[in-house]
XYZ file of N, CA and C in Angstrom:
297
model
N 66.087 88.364 -89.080
C 64.995 88.311 -90.011
C 64.503 89.733 -90.232
N 64.323 90.065 -91.481
C 63.815 91.377 -91.804
C 62.362 91.296 -92.212
N 61.641 92.297 -91.842
C 60.232 92.398 -92.187
C 60.099 92.544 -93.701
N 59.346 91.654 -94.313
C 59.069 91.707 -95.749
C 57.879 92.624 -95.960
N 58.095 93.745 -96.617
C 57.023 94.721 -96.696
C 56.236 94.701 -97.990
N 56.565 93.874 -98.937
C 55.930 93.889 -100.248
C 54.429 93.716 -100.241
N 53.961 92.508 -100.058
C 52.525 92.251 -100.160
C 51.746 92.847 -98.990
N 52.342 92.890 -97.827
C 51.662 93.462 -96.669
C 51.416 94.952 -96.874
N 52.435 95.676 -97.277
C 52.263 97.108 -97.513
C 51.310 97.368 -98.676
N 51.345 96.528 -99.696
C 50.418 96.674 -100.811
C 48.978 96.477 -100.355
N 48.757 95.548 -99.458
C 47.416 95.321 -98.915
C 46.940 96.536 -98.125
N 47.816 97.079 -97.288
C 47.456 98.282 -96.538
C 47.143 99.438 -97.483
N 47.986 99.623 -98.502
C 47.788 100.724 -99.447
C 46.487 100.563 -100.227
N 46.184 99.348 -100.625
C 44.938 99.111 -101.366
C 43.722 99.387 -100.492
N 43.796 99.031 -99.233
C 42.671 99.237 -98.329
C 42.503 100.707 -97.953
N 43.610 101.413 -97.781
C 43.556 102.796 -97.307
C 43.423 103.805 -98.436
N 43.819 103.417 -99.635
C 43.780 104.371 -100.739
C 44.718 105.533 -100.465
N 44.197 106.732 -100.610
C 45.013 107.943 -100.419
C 44.850 108.548 -99.024
N 44.286 107.801 -98.114
C 44.007 108.312 -96.769
C 45.115 107.895 -95.798
N 46.049 108.806 -95.499
C 47.162 108.441 -94.608
C 46.720 108.110 -93.183
N 45.637 108.721 -92.727
C 45.147 108.420 -91.374
C 44.616 106.993 -91.311
N 43.902 106.569 -92.341
C 43.391 105.204 -92.386
C 44.539 104.204 -92.491
N 45.554 104.536 -93.285
C 46.728 103.669 -93.406
C 47.399 103.489 -92.045
N 47.566 104.565 -91.320
C 48.188 104.488 -89.990
C 47.325 103.663 -89.040
N 46.014 103.833 -89.125
C 45.109 103.074 -88.260
C 45.151 101.579 -88.577
N 45.197 101.235 -89.854
C 45.293 99.822 -90.248
C 46.591 99.194 -89.753
N 47.691 99.915 -89.916
C 48.985 99.407 -89.459
C 48.990 99.223 -87.938
N 48.408 100.172 -87.236
C 48.347 100.090 -85.772
C 47.479 98.902 -85.331
N 46.351 98.716 -85.985
C 45.466 97.597 -85.639
C 46.149 96.259 -85.911
N 46.853 96.168 -87.024
C 47.584 94.940 -87.343
C 48.648 94.677 -86.286
N 49.416 95.702 -85.950
C 50.483 95.552 -84.947
C 49.916 95.131 -83.595
N 48.810 95.737 -83.187
C 48.196 95.376 -81.909
C 47.707 93.934 -81.915
N 47.165 93.493 -83.022
C 46.695 92.112 -83.123
C 47.850 91.125 -83.056
N 48.932 91.432 -83.744
C 50.109 90.564 -83.700
C 50.653 90.520 -82.278
N 50.746 91.677 -81.650
C 51.262 91.749 -80.278
C 50.400 90.916 -79.327
N 49.086 90.979 -79.487
C 48.170 90.216 -78.635
C 48.389 88.715 -78.804
N 48.585 88.268 -80.028
C 48.787 86.835 -80.264
C 50.149 86.377 -79.760
N 51.143 87.227 -79.853
C 52.454 86.888 -79.273
C 52.310 86.686 -77.768
N 51.580 87.588 -77.128
C 51.357 87.455 -75.693
C 50.653 86.137 -75.376
N 49.642 85.787 -76.160
C 48.925 84.528 -75.923
C 49.832 83.317 -76.156
N 50.692 83.390 -77.172
C 51.639 82.294 -77.401
C 52.570 82.133 -76.199
N 53.050 83.237 -75.684
C 53.967 83.189 -74.540
C 53.295 82.624 -73.291
N 52.008 82.901 -73.128
C 51.305 82.460 -71.935
C 50.665 81.090 -72.082
N 50.702 80.523 -73.289
C 50.056 79.221 -73.525
C 50.728 78.146 -72.680
N 49.924 77.419 -71.930
C 50.433 76.347 -71.067
C 49.941 74.978 -71.513
N 49.164 74.960 -72.598
C 48.685 73.677 -73.101
C 48.644 73.727 -74.627
N 48.528 72.565 -75.220
C 48.500 72.475 -76.675
C 47.366 73.298 -77.277
N 46.203 73.253 -76.663
C 45.036 73.937 -77.196
C 45.207 75.448 -77.259
N 45.729 76.039 -76.184
C 45.937 77.491 -76.164
C 46.995 77.909 -77.172
N 48.060 77.125 -77.269
C 49.128 77.404 -78.226
C 48.567 77.351 -79.649
N 47.814 76.307 -79.928
C 47.268 76.124 -81.271
C 46.289 77.245 -81.635
N 45.441 77.632 -80.701
C 44.479 78.711 -80.978
C 45.193 80.023 -81.274
N 46.217 80.357 -80.497
C 46.965 81.594 -80.737
C 47.674 81.536 -82.081
N 48.262 80.395 -82.397
C 48.957 80.251 -83.683
C 47.971 80.318 -84.846
N 46.791 79.722 -84.691
C 45.777 79.784 -85.745
C 45.259 81.209 -85.943
N 45.058 81.926 -84.860
C 44.621 83.321 -84.968
C 45.682 84.163 -85.665
N 46.938 83.916 -85.319
C 48.043 84.619 -85.960
C 48.098 84.283 -87.448
N 47.879 83.028 -87.765
C 47.879 82.603 -89.165
C 46.739 83.260 -89.939
N 45.563 83.334 -89.329
C 44.431 83.994 -89.968
C 44.679 85.477 -90.194
N 45.268 86.116 -89.210
C 45.616 87.532 -89.329
C 46.612 87.737 -90.464
N 47.638 86.893 -90.498
C 48.651 86.992 -91.551
C 48.036 86.771 -92.934
N 47.155 85.801 -93.049
C 46.515 85.520 -94.335
C 45.616 86.676 -94.759
N 44.912 87.268 -93.818
C 44.010 88.377 -94.129
C 44.741 89.583 -94.698
N 45.951 89.807 -94.228
C 46.721 90.967 -94.657
C 47.841 90.616 -95.643
N 47.887 89.380 -96.084
C 48.910 88.917 -97.033
C 50.324 89.134 -96.497
N 50.506 88.865 -95.202
C 51.809 88.975 -94.551
C 52.512 87.623 -94.685
N 53.186 87.417 -95.804
C 53.745 86.113 -96.138
C 54.721 85.574 -95.095
N 55.600 86.426 -94.609
C 56.582 85.966 -93.620
C 55.896 85.544 -92.319
N 54.913 86.322 -91.891
C 54.185 85.987 -90.672
C 53.342 84.729 -90.883
N 52.839 84.541 -92.069
C 52.082 83.328 -92.387
C 52.970 82.097 -92.233
N 54.194 82.192 -92.727
C 55.150 81.086 -92.591
C 55.490 80.845 -91.125
N 55.719 81.905 -90.382
C 56.061 81.766 -88.968
C 54.920 81.164 -88.165
N 53.699 81.554 -88.475
C 52.566 80.992 -87.744
C 52.366 79.521 -88.093
N 52.637 79.150 -89.339
C 52.576 77.734 -89.719
C 53.663 76.954 -88.974
N 54.844 77.558 -88.831
C 55.920 76.922 -88.066
C 55.502 76.743 -86.605
N 54.796 77.730 -86.061
C 54.329 77.637 -84.669
C 53.348 76.476 -84.517
N 52.482 76.302 -85.499
C 51.522 75.200 -85.441
C 52.207 73.837 -85.448
N 53.354 73.759 -86.090
C 54.090 72.496 -86.185
C 55.040 72.280 -85.014
N 55.262 73.307 -84.218
C 56.219 73.183 -83.126
C 55.517 72.848 -81.814
N 56.315 72.527 -80.846
C 55.792 72.220 -79.512
C 55.326 73.502 -78.837
N 54.273 73.433 -78.047
C 53.807 74.618 -77.323
C 54.925 75.239 -76.487
N 55.022 76.565 -76.570
C 56.029 77.285 -75.803
C 57.403 77.308 -76.440
N 57.530 76.804 -77.655
C 58.836 76.766 -78.333
C 59.423 78.178 -78.402
N 60.503 78.434 -77.660
C 61.032 79.790 -77.578
C 61.616 80.310 -78.896
N 62.127 79.433 -79.720
C 62.729 79.862 -80.983
C 61.685 80.493 -81.888
N 60.538 79.862 -81.999
C 59.500 80.397 -82.875
C 58.916 81.684 -82.307
N 58.781 81.753 -80.997
C 58.273 82.982 -80.381
C 59.239 84.130 -80.660
N 60.537 83.881 -80.544
C 61.531 84.927 -80.821
C 61.464 85.377 -82.278
N 61.251 84.457 -83.191
C 61.165 84.820 -84.613
C 59.919 85.670 -84.885
N 58.813 85.329 -84.263
C 57.590 86.115 -84.440
C 57.765 87.494 -83.807
N 58.410 87.536 -82.645
C 58.687 88.828 -82.009
C 59.605 89.679 -82.881
N 60.579 89.057 -83.540
C 61.474 89.797 -84.430
C 60.691 90.383 -85.610
N 59.768 89.605 -86.158
C 58.915 90.118 -87.229
C 58.147 91.341 -86.722
N 57.549 91.205 -85.553
C 56.763 92.300 -84.967
C 57.628 93.551 -84.757
N 58.797 93.370 -84.187
C 59.686 94.511 -83.922
C 60.119 95.193 -85.217
N 60.397 94.416 -86.258
C 60.740 95.001 -87.546
C 59.558 95.761 -88.138
N 58.361 95.225 -87.949
C 57.159 95.863 -88.489
C 56.908 97.210 -87.823
N 57.012 97.266 -86.510
C 56.700 98.509 -85.799
C 57.840 99.518 -85.823
N 59.013 99.092 -86.236
C 60.168 100.005 -86.273
C 60.020 101.056 -87.355
């Protein structure tokens, strides 16, 4: 899976304008938030924790117009807690984003 940069990068650019430092800070904050939710998904031992992490990830994706991550978080909500396939797909999105 490749990171889709269209709407997400456009959102960052619109928010940062011509300020490269702000753009870098926004990207870093987004990456840290995604990483935190991945960690919570991995550690979820019950339906409630899994659902909360997936909902937070979905909200983050919606806020930044990250369409691929939005789809993945919706898939996480529909899957069983701890589903390794969905976690790997979200991690792949994250790794492509930070690369």
